[in-house]
Short mmCIF file of C-alpha atoms in Angstrom, two decimals:
data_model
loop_
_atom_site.label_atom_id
_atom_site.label_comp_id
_atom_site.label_asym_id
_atom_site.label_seq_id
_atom_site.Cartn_x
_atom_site.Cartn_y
_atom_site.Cartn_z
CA UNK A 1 0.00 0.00 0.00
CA UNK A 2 2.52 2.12 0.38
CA UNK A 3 3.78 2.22 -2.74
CA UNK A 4 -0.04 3.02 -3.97
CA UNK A 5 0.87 6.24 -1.65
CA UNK A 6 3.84 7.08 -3.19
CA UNK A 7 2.40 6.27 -6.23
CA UNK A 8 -0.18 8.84 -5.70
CA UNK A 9 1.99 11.07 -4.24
CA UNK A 10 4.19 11.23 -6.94
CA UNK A 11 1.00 11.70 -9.50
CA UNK A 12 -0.40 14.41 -7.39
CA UNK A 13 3.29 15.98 -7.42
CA UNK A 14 2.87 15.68 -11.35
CA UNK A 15 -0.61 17.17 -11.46
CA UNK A 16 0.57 19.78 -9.51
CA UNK A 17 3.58 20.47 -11.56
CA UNK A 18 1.66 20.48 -14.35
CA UNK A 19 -1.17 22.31 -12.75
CA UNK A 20 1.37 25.53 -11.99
CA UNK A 21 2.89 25.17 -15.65
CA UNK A 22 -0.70 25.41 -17.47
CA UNK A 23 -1.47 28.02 -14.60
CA UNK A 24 1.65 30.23 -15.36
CA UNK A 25 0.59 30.17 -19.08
CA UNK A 26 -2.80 31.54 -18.51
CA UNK A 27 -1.00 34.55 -15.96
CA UNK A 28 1.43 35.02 -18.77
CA UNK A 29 -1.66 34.81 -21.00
CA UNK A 30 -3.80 37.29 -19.30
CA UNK A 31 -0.82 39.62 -19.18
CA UNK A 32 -0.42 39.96 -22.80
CA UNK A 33 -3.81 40.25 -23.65
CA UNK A 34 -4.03 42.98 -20.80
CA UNK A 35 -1.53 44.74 -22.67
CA UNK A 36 -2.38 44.38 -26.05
CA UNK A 37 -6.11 45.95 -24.88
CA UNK A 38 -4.27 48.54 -23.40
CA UNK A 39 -2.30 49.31 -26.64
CA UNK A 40 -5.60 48.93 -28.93
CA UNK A 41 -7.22 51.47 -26.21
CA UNK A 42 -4.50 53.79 -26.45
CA UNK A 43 -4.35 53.47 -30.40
CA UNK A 44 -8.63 54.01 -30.54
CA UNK A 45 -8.09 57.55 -28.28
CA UNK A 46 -5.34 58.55 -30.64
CA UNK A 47 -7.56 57.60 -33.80
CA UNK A 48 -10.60 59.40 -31.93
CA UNK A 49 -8.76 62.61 -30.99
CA UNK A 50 -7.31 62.80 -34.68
CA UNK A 51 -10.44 62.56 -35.97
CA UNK A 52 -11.90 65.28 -33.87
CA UNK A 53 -8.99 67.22 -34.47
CA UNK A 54 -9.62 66.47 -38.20
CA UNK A 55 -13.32 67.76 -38.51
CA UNK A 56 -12.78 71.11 -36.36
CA UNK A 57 -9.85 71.88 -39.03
CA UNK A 58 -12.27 70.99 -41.27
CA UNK A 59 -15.04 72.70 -40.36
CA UNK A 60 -13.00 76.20 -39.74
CA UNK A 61 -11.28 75.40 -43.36
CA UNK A 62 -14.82 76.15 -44.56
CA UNK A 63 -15.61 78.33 -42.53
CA UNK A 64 -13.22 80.64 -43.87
CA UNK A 65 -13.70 79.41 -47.20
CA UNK A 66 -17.09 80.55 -46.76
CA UNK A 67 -15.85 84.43 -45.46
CA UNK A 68 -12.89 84.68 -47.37
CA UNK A 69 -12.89 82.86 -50.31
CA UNK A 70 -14.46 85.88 -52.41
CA UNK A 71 -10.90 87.99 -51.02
CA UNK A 72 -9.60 88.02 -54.57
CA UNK A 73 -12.92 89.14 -56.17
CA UNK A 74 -13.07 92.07 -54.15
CA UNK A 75 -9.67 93.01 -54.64
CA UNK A 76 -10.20 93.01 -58.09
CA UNK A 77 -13.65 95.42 -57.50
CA UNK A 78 -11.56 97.83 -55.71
CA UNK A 79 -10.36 100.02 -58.58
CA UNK A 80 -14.42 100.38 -60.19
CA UNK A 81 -14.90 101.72 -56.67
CA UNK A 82 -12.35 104.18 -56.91
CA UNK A 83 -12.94 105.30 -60.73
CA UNK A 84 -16.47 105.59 -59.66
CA UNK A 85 -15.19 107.53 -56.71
CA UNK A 86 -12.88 110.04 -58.66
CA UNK A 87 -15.42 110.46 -61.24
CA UNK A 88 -17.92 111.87 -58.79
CA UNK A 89 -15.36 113.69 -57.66
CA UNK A 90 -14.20 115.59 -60.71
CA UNK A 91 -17.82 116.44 -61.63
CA UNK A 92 -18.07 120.34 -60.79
CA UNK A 93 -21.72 121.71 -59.84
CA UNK A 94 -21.31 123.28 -63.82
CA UNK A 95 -21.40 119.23 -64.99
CA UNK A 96 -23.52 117.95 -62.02
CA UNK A 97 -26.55 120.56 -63.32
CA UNK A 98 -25.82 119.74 -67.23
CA UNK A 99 -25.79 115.76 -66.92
CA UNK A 100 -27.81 115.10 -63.34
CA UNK A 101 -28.70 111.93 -64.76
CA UNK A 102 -25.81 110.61 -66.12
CA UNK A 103 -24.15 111.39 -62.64
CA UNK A 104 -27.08 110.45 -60.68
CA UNK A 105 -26.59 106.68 -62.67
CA UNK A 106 -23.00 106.67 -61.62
CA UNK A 107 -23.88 107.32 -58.18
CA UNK A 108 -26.16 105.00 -58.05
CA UNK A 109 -23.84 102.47 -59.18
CA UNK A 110 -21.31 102.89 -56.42
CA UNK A 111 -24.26 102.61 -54.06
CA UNK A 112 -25.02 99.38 -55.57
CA UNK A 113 -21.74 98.27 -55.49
CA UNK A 114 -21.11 99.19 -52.19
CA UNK A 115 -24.39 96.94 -50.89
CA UNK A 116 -22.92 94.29 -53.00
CA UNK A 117 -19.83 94.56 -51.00
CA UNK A 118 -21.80 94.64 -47.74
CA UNK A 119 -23.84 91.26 -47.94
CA UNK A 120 -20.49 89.80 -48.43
CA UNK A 121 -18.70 91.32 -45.38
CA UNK A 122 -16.55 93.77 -47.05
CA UNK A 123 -16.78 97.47 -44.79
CA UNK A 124 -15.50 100.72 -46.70
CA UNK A 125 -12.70 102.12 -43.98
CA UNK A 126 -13.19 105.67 -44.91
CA UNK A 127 -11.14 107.94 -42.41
CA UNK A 128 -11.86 111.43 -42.03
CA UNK A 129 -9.48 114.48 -41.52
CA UNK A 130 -8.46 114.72 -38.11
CA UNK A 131 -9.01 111.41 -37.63
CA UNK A 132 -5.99 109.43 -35.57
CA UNK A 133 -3.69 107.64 -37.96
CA UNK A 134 -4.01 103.71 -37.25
CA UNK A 135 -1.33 101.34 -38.85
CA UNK A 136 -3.38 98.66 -38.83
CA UNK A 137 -6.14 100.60 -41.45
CA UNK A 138 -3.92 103.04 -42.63
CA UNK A 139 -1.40 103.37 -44.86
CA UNK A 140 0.79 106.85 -44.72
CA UNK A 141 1.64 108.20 -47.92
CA UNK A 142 3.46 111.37 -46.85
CA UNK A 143 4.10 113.02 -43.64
CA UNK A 144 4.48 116.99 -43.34
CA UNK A 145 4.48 119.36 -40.23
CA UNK A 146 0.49 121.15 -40.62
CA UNK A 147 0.35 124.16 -38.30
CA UNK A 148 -2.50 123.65 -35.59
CA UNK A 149 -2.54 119.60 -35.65
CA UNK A 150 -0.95 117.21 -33.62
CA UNK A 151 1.48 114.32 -34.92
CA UNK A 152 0.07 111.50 -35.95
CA UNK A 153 -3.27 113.26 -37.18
CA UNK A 154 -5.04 112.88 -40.77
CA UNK A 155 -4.48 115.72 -42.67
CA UNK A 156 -5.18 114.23 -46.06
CA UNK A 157 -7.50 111.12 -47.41
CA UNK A 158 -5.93 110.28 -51.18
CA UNK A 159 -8.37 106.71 -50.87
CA UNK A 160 -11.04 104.68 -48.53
CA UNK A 161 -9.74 101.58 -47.18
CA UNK A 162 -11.24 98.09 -47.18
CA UNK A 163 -11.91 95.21 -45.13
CA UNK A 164 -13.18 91.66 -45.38
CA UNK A 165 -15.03 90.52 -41.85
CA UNK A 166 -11.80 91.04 -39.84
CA UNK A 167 -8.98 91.17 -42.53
CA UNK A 168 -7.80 93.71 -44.91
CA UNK A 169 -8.19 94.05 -47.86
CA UNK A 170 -6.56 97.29 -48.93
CA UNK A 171 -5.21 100.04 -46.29
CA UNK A 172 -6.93 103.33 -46.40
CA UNK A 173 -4.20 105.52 -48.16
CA UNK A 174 -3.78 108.75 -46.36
CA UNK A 175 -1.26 111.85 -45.22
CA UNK A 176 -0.45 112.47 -41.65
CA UNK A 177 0.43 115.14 -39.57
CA UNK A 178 4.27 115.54 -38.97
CA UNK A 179 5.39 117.15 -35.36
CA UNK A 180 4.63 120.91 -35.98
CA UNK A 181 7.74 123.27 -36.21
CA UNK A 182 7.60 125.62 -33.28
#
C-alpha cells in the first residue's frame, strides 16, 4: 500500500507540476492580452482625438472658405470703386446741373456696389481728416508738419480703405500730420 501512496503522491506531485505550468501560461496569458487591450485602447483615443482634431480643421477650413474665399474678387472690384469715386469727384456743380442723370446713374452704381460689397462682409474704412492715424487701417503716404494739428493726425484722405469681416483688404491711403515746427 505504500507504494499506492507514493504512487499517488508522486502523480499528485505531477498534477501539480503540471497544474502551476498550465497556470503560469494563462497569468502570462492574461498579461499579454491585458496589454495588447491597453495598446488597442490607447491606439482608438489617438484615432478618436485625430479625428476630432480632423473635422474642427475641417469645419474652420470652410468656414473661412465661406468668409474669405471671395478675397480676390473684391480686390479686383476695388479700382471700379475708386474710378467711380474720382469720377464723382471731378464732376463740378457746372457738370452735375448739365448731366444730373448721367451722374445720378453713376452714383447710383457705387451705391449698388457698395451693398454688394456689404452682404459679403466687405466694410469701406473711410477715415476722415483729423481722424488718428491707425497702422493697422492706414497706410501713410506722406508726412508733413500742418500748423494747428498734432502728430500723428489725418491731414489728407488720397483713398477709402477696405476690409473683409476682420482682414484687410486694402489700407486706407492717407497723409499724416508731422510734429509741428515751433
Amino acid at each position: 500500500m505504500s507504494e499506492k501512496k507514493d504512487e499517488m503522491a508522486e502523480d499528485q506531485a505531477q498534477v501539480e507540476e503540471v497544474f502551476e505550468d498550465v497556470l503560469e501560461e494563462a497569468v502570462d496569458e492574461l498579461e499579454a492580452l491585458r496589454a495588447e487591450r491597453d495598446e488597442m485602447r490607447d491606439r482608438f483615443m489617438r484615432a478618436l482625438a485625430d479625428a476630432e482634431n480632423s473635422r474642427k480643421r475641417a469645419d474652420r477650413d470652410r468656414r473661412e472658405a465661406e468668409n474669405y474665399g471671395g478675397s480676390k474678387l473684391a480686390r479686383d472690384m476695388l479700382p471700379v470703386f475708386d474710378a467711380l469715386k474720382r469720377a464723382l469727384d471731378a464732376a463740378s456743380d457746372e457738370v452735375r446741373a448739365q448731366a444730373a442723370a448721367l451722374i445720378e446713374g453713376v452714383e447710383l452704381t457705387q451705391r449698388e456696389l457698395l451693398n454688394v460689397f456689404g452682404r459679403h462682409g466687405v466694410k469701406a474704412i473711410s477715415p476722415k481728416v483729423g481722424d488718428k492715424f491707425d497702422p493697422l487701417l492706414h497706410e501713410a503716404m506722406f508726412e508733413a508738419p500742418v500748423p494747428g494739428t498734432v502728430a500723428g493726425d489725418i491731414i489728407q484722405v488720397m483713398d477709402d480703405g477696405f476690409q473683409l469681416h476682420d482682414r484687410l483688404l486694402r489700407p486706407a491711403k492717407v497723409g499724416v500730420s508731422s510734429t509741428p515746427k515751433s
